[in-house]
Coordinates of C-alpha atoms and ligand atoms in Angstrom, one line a residue:
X29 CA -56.0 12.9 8.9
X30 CA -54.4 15.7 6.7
X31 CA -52.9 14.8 3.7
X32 CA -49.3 15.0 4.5
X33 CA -50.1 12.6 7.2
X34 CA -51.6 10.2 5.5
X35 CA -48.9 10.7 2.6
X36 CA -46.4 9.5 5.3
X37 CA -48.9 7.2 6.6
X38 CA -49.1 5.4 3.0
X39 CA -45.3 5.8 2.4
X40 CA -44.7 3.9 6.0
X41 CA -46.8 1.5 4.9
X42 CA -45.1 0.4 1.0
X43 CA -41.9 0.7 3.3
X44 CA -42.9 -2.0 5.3
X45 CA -44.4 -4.3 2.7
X46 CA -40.7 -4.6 0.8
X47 CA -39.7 -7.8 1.9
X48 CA -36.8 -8.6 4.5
X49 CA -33.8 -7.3 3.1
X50 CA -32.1 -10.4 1.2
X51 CA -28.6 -12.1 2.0
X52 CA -25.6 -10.5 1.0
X53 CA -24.1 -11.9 -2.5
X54 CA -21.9 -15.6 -1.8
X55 CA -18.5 -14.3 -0.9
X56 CA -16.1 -15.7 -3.1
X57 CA -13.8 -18.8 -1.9
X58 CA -10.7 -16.4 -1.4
X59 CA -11.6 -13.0 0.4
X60 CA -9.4 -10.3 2.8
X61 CA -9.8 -10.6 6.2
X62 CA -11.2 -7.4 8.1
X63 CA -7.4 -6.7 9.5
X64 CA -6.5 -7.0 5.3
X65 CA -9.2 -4.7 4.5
X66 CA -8.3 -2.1 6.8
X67 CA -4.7 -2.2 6.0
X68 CA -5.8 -1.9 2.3
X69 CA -8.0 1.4 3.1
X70 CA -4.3 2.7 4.3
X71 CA -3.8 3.2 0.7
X72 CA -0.8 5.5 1.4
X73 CA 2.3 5.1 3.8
X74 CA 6.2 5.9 3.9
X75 CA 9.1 4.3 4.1
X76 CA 11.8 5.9 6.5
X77 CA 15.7 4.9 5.4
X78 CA 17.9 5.5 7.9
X79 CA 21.7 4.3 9.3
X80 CA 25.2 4.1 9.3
X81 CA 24.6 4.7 5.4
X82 CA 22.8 8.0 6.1
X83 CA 26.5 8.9 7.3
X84 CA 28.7 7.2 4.7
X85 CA 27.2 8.2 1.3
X86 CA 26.2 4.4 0.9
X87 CA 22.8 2.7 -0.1
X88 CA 24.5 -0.5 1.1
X89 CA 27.1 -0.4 4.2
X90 CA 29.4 -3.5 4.2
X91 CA 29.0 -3.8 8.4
X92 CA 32.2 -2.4 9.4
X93 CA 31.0 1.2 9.6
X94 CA 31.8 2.3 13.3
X95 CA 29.2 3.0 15.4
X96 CA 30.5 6.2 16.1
X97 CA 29.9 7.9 13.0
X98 CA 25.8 7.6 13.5
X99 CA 25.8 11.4 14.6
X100 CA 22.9 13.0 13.5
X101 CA 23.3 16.6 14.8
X102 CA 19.4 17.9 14.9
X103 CA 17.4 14.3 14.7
X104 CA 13.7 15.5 15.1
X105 CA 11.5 11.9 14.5
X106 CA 8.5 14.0 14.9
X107 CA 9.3 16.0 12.0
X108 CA 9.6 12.5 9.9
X109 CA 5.6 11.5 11.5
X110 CA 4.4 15.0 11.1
X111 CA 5.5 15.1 7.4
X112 CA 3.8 11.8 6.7
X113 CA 1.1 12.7 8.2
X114 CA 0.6 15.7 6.6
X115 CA 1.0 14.0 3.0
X116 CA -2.3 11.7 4.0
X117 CA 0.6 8.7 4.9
X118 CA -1.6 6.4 7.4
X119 CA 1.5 4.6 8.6
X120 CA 5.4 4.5 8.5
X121 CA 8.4 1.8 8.3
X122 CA 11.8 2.4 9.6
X123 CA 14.7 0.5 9.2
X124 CA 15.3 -0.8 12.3
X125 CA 18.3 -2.8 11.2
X126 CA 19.5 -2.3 7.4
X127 CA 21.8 -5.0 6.1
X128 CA 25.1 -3.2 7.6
X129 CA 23.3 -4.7 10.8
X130 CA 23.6 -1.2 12.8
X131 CA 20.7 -1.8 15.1
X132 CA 18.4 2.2 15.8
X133 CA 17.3 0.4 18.9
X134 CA 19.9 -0.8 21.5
X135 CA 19.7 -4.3 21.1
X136 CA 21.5 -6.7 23.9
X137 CA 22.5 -9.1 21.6
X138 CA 25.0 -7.0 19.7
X139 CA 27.2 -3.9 20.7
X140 CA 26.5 -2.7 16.8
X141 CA 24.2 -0.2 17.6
X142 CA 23.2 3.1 18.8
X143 CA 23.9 2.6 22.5
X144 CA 27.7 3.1 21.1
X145 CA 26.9 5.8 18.8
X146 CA 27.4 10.0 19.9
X147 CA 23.4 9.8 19.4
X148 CA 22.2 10.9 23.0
X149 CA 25.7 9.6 24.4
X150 CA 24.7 5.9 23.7
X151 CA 21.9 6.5 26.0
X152 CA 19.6 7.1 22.9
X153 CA 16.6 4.7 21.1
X154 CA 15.6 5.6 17.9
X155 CA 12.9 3.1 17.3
X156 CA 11.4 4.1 20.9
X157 CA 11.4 7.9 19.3
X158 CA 9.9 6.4 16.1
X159 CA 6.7 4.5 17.7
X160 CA 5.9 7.4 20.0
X161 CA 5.7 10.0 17.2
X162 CA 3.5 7.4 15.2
X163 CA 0.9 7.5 17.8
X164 CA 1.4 11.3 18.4
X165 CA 0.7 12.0 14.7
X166 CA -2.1 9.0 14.4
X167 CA 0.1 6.5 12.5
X168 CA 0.8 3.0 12.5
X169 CA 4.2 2.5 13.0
X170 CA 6.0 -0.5 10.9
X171 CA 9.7 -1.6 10.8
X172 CA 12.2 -3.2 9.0
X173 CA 15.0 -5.8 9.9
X174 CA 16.9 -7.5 7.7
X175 CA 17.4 -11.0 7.7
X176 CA 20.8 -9.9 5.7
X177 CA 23.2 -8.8 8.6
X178 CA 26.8 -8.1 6.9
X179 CA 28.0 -7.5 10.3
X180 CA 27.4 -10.6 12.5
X181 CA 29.7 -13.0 12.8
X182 CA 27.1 -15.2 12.8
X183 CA 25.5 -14.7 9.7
X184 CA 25.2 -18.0 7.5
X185 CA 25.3 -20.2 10.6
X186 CA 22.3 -21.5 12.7
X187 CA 23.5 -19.4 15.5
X188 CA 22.5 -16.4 13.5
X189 CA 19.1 -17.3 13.2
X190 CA 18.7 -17.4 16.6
X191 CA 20.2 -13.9 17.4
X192 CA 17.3 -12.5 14.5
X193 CA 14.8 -14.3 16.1
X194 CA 16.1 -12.8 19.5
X195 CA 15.9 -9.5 17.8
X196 CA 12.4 -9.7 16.7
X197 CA 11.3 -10.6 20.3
X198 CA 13.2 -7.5 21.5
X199 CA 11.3 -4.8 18.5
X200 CA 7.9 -6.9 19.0
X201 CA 7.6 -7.0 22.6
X202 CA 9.0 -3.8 23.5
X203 CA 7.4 -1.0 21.9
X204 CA 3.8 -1.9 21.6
X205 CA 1.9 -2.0 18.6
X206 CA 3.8 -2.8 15.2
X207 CA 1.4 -2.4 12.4
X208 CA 3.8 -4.2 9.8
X209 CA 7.3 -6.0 9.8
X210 CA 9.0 -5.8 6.7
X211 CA 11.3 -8.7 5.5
X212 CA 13.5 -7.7 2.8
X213 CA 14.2 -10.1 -0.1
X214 CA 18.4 -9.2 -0.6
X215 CA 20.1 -11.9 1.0
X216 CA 23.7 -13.1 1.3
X217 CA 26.9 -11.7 -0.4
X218 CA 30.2 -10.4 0.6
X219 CA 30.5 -8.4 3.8
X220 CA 32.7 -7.7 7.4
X221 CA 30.8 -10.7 9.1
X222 CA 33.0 -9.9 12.0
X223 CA 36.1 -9.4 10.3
X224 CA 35.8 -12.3 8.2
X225 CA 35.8 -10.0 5.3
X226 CA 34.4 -12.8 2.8
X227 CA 31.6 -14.1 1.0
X228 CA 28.7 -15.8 2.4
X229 CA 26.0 -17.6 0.5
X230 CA 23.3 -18.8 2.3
X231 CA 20.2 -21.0 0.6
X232 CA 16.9 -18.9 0.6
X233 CA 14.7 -22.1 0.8
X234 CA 16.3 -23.4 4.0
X235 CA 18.4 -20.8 6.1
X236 CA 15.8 -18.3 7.9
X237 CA 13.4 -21.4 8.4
X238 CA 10.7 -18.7 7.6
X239 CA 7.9 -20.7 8.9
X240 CA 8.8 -20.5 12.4
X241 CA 10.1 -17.2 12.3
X242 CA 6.6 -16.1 10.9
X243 CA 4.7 -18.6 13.9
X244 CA 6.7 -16.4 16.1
X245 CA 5.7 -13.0 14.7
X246 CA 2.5 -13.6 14.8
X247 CA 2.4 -15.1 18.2
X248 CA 3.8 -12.0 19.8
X249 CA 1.4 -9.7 17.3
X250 CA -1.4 -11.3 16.6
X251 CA -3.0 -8.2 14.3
X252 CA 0.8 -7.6 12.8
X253 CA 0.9 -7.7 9.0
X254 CA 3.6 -9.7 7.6
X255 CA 5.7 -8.3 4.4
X256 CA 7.9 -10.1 1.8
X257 CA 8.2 -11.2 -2.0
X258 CA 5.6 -14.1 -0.6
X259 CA 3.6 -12.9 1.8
X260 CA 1.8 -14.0 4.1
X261 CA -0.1 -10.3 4.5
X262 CA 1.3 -8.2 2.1
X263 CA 3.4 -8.7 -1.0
X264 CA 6.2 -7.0 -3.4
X265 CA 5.0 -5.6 -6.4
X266 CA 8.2 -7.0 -8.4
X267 CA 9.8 -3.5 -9.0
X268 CA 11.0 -0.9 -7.0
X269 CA 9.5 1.8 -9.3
X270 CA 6.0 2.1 -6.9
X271 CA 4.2 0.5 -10.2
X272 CA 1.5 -2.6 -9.9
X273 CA 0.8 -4.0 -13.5
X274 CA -2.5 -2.8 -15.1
X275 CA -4.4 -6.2 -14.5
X276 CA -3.5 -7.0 -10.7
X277 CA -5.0 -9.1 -8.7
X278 CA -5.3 -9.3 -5.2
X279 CA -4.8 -13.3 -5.2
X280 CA -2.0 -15.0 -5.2
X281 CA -0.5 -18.6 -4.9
X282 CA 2.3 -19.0 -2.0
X283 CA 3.4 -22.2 -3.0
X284 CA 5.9 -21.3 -5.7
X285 CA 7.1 -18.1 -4.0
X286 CA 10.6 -18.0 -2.2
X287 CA 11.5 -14.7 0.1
X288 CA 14.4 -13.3 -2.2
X289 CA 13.8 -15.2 -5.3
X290 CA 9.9 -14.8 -6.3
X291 CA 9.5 -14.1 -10.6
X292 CA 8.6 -10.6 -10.3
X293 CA 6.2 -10.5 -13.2
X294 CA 4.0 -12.6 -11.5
X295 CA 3.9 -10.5 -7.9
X296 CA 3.0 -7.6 -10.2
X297 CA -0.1 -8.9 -11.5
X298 CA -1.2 -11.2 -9.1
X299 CA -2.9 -14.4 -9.8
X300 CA -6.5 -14.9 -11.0
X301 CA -6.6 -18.4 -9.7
X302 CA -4.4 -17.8 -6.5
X303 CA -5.4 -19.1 -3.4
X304 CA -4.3 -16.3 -1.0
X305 CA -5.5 -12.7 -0.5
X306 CA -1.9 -10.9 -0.1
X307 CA -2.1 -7.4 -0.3
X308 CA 0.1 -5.8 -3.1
X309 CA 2.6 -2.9 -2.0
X310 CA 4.4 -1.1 -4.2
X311 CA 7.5 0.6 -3.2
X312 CA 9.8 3.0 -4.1
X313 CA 11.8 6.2 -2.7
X314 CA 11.2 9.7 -3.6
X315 CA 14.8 10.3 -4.2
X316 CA 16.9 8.1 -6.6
X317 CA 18.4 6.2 -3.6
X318 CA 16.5 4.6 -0.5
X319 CA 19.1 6.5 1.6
X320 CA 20.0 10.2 1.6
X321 CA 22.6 11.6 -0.7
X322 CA 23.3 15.1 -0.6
X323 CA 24.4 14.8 -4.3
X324 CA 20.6 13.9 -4.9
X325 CA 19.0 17.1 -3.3
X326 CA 17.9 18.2 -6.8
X327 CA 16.8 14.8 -7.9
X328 CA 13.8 14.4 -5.4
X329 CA 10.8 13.3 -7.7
X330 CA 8.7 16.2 -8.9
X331 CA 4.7 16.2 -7.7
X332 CA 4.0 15.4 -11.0
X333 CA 6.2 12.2 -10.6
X334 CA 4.6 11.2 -7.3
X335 CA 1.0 11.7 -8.8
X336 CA 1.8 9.2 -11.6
X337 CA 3.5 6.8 -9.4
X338 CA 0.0 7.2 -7.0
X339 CA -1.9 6.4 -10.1
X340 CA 0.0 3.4 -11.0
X341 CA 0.0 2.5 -7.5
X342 CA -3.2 3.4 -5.5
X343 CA -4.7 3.4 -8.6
X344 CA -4.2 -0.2 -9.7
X345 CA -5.5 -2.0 -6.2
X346 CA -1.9 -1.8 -4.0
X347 CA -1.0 0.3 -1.7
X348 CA 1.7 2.7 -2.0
X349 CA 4.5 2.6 0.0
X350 CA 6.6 5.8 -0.1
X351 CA 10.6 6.4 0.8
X352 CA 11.4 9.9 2.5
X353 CA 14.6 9.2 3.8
X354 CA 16.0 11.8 6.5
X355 CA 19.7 13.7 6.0
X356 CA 22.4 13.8 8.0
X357 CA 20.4 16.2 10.7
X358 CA 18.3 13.3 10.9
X359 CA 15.4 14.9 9.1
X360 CA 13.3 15.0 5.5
X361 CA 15.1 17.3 3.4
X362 CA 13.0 20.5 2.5
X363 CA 13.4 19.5 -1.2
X364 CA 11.1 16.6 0.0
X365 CA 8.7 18.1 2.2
X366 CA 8.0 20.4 -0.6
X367 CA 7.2 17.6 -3.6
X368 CA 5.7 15.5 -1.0
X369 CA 3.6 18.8 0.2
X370 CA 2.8 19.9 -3.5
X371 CA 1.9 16.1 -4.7
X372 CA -1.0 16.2 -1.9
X373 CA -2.1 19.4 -2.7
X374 CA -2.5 17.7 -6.7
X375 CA -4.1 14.8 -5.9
X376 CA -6.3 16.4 -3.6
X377 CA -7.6 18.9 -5.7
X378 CA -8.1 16.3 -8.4
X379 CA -10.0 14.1 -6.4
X380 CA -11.9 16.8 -4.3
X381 CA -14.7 16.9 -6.3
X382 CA -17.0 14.3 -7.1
X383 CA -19.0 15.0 -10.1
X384 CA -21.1 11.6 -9.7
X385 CA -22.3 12.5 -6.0
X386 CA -26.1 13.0 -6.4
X387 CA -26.9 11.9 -9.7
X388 CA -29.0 8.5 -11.0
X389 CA -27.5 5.9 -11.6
X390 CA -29.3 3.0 -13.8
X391 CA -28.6 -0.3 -14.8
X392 CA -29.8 -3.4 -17.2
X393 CA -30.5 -5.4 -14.3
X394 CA -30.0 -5.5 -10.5
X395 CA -30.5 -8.1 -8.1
X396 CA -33.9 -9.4 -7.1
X397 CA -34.7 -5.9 -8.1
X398 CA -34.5 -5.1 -4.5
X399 CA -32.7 -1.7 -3.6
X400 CA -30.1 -3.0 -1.2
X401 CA -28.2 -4.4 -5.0
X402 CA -29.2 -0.8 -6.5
X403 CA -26.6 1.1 -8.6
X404 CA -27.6 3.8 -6.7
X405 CA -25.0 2.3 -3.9
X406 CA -22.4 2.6 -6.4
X407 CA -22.5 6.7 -5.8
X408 CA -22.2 7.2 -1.9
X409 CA -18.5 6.2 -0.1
X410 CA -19.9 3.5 1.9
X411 CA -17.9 0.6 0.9
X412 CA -20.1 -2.0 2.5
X413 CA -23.0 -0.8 0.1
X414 CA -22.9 -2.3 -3.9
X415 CA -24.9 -2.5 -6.9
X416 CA -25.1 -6.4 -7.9
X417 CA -26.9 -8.0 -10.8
X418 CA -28.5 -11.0 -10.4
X419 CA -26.1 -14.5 -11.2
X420 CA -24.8 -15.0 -15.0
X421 CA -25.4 -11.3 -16.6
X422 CA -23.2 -10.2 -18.8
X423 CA -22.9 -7.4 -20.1
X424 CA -23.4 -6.0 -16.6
X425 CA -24.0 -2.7 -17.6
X426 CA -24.6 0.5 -15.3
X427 CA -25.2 4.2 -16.5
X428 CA -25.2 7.3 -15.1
X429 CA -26.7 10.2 -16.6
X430 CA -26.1 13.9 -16.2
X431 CA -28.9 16.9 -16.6
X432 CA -26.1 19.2 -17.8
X433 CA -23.1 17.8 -19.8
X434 CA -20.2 17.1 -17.6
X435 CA -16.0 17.3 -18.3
X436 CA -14.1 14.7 -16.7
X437 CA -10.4 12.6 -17.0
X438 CA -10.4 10.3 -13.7
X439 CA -12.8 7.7 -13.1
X440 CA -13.0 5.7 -10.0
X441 CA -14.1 2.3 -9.4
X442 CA -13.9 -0.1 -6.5
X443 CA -15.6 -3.9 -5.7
X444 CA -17.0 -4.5 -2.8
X445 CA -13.8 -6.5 -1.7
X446 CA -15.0 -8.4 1.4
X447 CA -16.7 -10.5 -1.4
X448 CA -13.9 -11.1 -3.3
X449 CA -12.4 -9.8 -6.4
X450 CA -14.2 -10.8 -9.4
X451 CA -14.2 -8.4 -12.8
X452 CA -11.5 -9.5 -14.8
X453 CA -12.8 -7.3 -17.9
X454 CA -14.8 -3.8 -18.3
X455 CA -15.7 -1.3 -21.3
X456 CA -16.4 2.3 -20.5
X457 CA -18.6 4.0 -23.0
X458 CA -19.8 7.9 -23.2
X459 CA -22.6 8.9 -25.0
X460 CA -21.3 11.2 -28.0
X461 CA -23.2 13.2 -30.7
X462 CA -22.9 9.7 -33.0
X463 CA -24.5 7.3 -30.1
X464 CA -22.1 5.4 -27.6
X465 CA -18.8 5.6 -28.0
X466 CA -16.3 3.6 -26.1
X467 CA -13.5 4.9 -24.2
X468 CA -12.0 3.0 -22.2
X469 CA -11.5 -0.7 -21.7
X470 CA -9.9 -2.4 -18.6
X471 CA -9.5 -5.6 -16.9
X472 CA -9.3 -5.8 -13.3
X473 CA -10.6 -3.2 -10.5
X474 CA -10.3 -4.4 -6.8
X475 CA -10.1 -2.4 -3.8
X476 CA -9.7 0.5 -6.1
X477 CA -9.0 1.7 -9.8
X478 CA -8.4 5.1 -10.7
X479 CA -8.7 5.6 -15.0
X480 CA -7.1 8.4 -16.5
X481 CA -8.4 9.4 -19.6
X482 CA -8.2 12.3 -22.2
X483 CA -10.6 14.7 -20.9
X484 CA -14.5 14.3 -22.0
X485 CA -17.6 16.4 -21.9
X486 CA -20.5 14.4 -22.1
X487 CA -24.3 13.8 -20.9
X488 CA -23.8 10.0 -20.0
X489 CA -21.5 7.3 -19.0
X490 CA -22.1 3.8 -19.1
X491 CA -19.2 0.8 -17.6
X492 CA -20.1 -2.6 -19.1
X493 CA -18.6 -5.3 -17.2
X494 CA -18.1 -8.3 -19.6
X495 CA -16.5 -10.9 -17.7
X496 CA -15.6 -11.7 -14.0
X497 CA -15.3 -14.6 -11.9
X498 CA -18.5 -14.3 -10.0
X499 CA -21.9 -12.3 -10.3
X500 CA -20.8 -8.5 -10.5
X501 CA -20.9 -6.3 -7.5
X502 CA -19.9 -2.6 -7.8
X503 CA -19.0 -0.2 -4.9
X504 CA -18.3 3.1 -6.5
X505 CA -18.1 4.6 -9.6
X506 CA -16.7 8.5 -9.2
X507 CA -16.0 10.9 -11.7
X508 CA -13.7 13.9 -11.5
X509 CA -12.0 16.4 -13.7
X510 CA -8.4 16.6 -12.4
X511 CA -6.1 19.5 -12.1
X512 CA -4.6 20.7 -15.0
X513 CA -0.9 21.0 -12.7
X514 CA -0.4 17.2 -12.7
X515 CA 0.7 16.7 -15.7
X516 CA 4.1 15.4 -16.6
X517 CA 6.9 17.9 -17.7
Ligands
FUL617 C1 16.0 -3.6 -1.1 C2 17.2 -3.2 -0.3 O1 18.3 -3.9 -0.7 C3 17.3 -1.7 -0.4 O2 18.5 -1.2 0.2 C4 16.1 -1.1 0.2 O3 16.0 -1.4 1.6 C5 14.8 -1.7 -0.5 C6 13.5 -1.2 0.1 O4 14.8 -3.1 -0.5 O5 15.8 -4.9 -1.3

């Protein structure tokens, strides 16, 4: 046997003598379900406002608008899926039906809609449009209705409810896959209702009878995520500035959340003791209104804007859901394609490198010392792999070191959130000329965090976990120097 042979004959047989690989860490009691975790790994999608209002200057039509005047002269839905896709969006939402109650689909319960419009001589379906260029561009398509319709009749009566509901059959059952329905929290006021031209109130605990209208959702799209202020898939963030609060958690307790009436601080940090996994989503539009105004063509949000909203976003654990809304052509304005453009291009370069990749990473203790816990899993992308310390160590504390000294600002962590989310508080030290120095402190981490600090050069990092709700379990730690062109002007 040469020696290389019986090198590999030897290493074989030390392989073979580690024992079985041992269970995974105890999920804890509340964790995301696969569908959850996939729609989490979205990270980035866009919102698509567009109606009557496009048309009337409006961000809110009162439901007498005229069919007629939804004219777009050069609609091009493709454009709208190829732009999102282009910006990294993995899905879109349209407004299928805003709260002026002009339906982009022609519905048969109502003749408010686009089979009255100019739009392809009545004979057009925007939502049909929509899905197909999702699926051309490789997006999940989402959409809209709200349960606020300022043009039925109807609306406050029982006989409304079933009209909404009839309308939900008719967008679930008729264009295949819908990634996401999004229920909108503004509900009752003045508006045409017909030609009643009055004031309805209607009471947000009782009126929609949510319950059944979710059973029925779900019945017709069993993998559909569900939004509103309370779930039950995905939440509001609180705001409609695309910001999650610094410590958010991915838990939350339903039972004292009402669809239009939810205390907004609490969506927008989540709930360490909650006893749902509800996905945060943070919205907001990249103009100041949800719906296009020519008067705001120079008041689209700069890259820079977009990179901090992504930071407070994406970066705190929620998902960032982004409004483009198309002109009176009936596409994204090129004042938008070009921030949305340049904000990829930023947080692209900033994140393209990862100065971590390859290096060692150590730490005070790992689980039954056996190397499927290592903090070595903390540096590839897999996020089934973690570094876990064995139960009750705090600090949990893992270290990377450098053979050259590094520069960095961003820092990337993320849990291992099929088991849960547990740290609730972390230090982040750097090793300095005087010893360690700390940095950085933090509470909660997720699905993913994304740290900016001022920039540092340094030989050695080290993230102390010092408390969480469960043994610690690490994904990824990345480090990367970002590009000096995101800064704020
Ligand atoms: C709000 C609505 O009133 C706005 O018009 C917009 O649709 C926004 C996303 O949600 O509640």
């Amino acid at each position: 046997m040469t020696s290389k042979n019986l090198i590999l004959a030897l290493s074989l047989f030390i392989l073979s003598c580690e024992s079985p690989p041992p269970p995974d860490l105890i999920p804890n009691a509340v964790v995301p379900s696969p569908t959850l975790i996939r729609y989490q790994q979205m990270e980035l999608i866009g919102f698509i406002h567009f109606t009557v209002n496009t048309f009337t200057d409006k961000e809110w039509g009162y439901g007498d608008e005229s069919p007629m005047i939804f004219n777009p002269s050069a609609l091009d839905v493709e454009q709208w899926a190829k732009t999102a896709q282009a910006a990294g969006m993995k899905q879109l939402i349209l407004t299928a039906k805003h709260h002026d109650g002009f339906c982009l689909w022609p519905s048969k319960y109502t003749e408010h809609s686009v089979k009255n419009s100019p739009y392809q001589q009545g004979k057009g379906d925007v939502v049909e449009e929509f899905v197909a260029a999702c699926k051309k561009y490789g997006l999940k398509a989402g959409l809209y209705l709200s349960p606020w319709d300022r043009n039925h009749k109807d609306y406050g009566t029982p006989a409304y409810i079933t009209y909404y509901k009839n309308q939900l059959k008719e967008l679930l059952t008729q264009y295949g896959e819908i990634n996401e329905i999004w229920f909108d929290g503004a509900n009752g006021g003045d508006g045409y209702y017909g030609g009643a031209n009055e004031v309805r109130k209607i009471d947000r605990d009782t009126y929609y009878g949510w319950e059944e209208i979710i059973a029925l959702v779900k019945n017709l799209q069993p993998n559909i995520k569900i939004f509103s202020d309370a779930g039950p898939d995905v939440h509001w963030i609180g705001n409609e500035k695309g910001f999650a609060g610094t410590t958010f958690w991915s838990t939350i307790s339903t039972e004292n959340l009402t669809i239009g009436a939810s205390k907004t601080d609490y969506l927008n940090s989540g709930d360490p003791e909650g006893t749902k996994w509800i996905v945060g989503q943070c919205d907001v539009s990249i103009r100041p209104g949800w719906f296009y105004h020519a008067d705001q063509d120079s008041l689209v949000k700069t890259p820079q804007q977009l990179a901090d909203i992504y930071y407070k976003s994406v970066g705190r654990n929620a998902l960032l859901l982004l409004n483009l809304p198309p002109d009176k052509r009936g596409i994204i304005h090129e004042n938008d394609v070009k921030s949305l453009t340049d904000f990829k291009t930023l947080i692209d370069t900033s994140l393209a490198t990862d100065l971590a990749k390859g290096q060692t990473a150590t730490a005070n203790n790992y689980r039954l010392k056996h190397s499927k816990f290592s903090p070595q899993n903390t540096l590839d992308d897999d996020p089934l792999t973690y570094w876990a310390t064995d139960d009750d160590i705090f600090p949990a504390s893992l270290e990377i070191e450098f053979n050259n000294k590094i520069s960095f600002d961003r820092i990337m962590i993320q849990e291992p959130i099929h088991l849960g989310q547990r740290v609730s508080k972390f230090e982040i030290d750097i090793m300095g000329t005087e010893g360690w120095m700390t940095i950085e402190t933090g509470t909660t981490i997720g699905y993913k965090r994304i740290l900016r600090i001022p920039e540092v050069n340094t030989r050695k990092i080290r993230l102390r976990i010092t408390e969480a709700n469960n043994t610690v379990a690490l994904s990824k730690i990345g480090l990367f120097k970002s590009t000096s062109n995101e800064a704020l002007h």
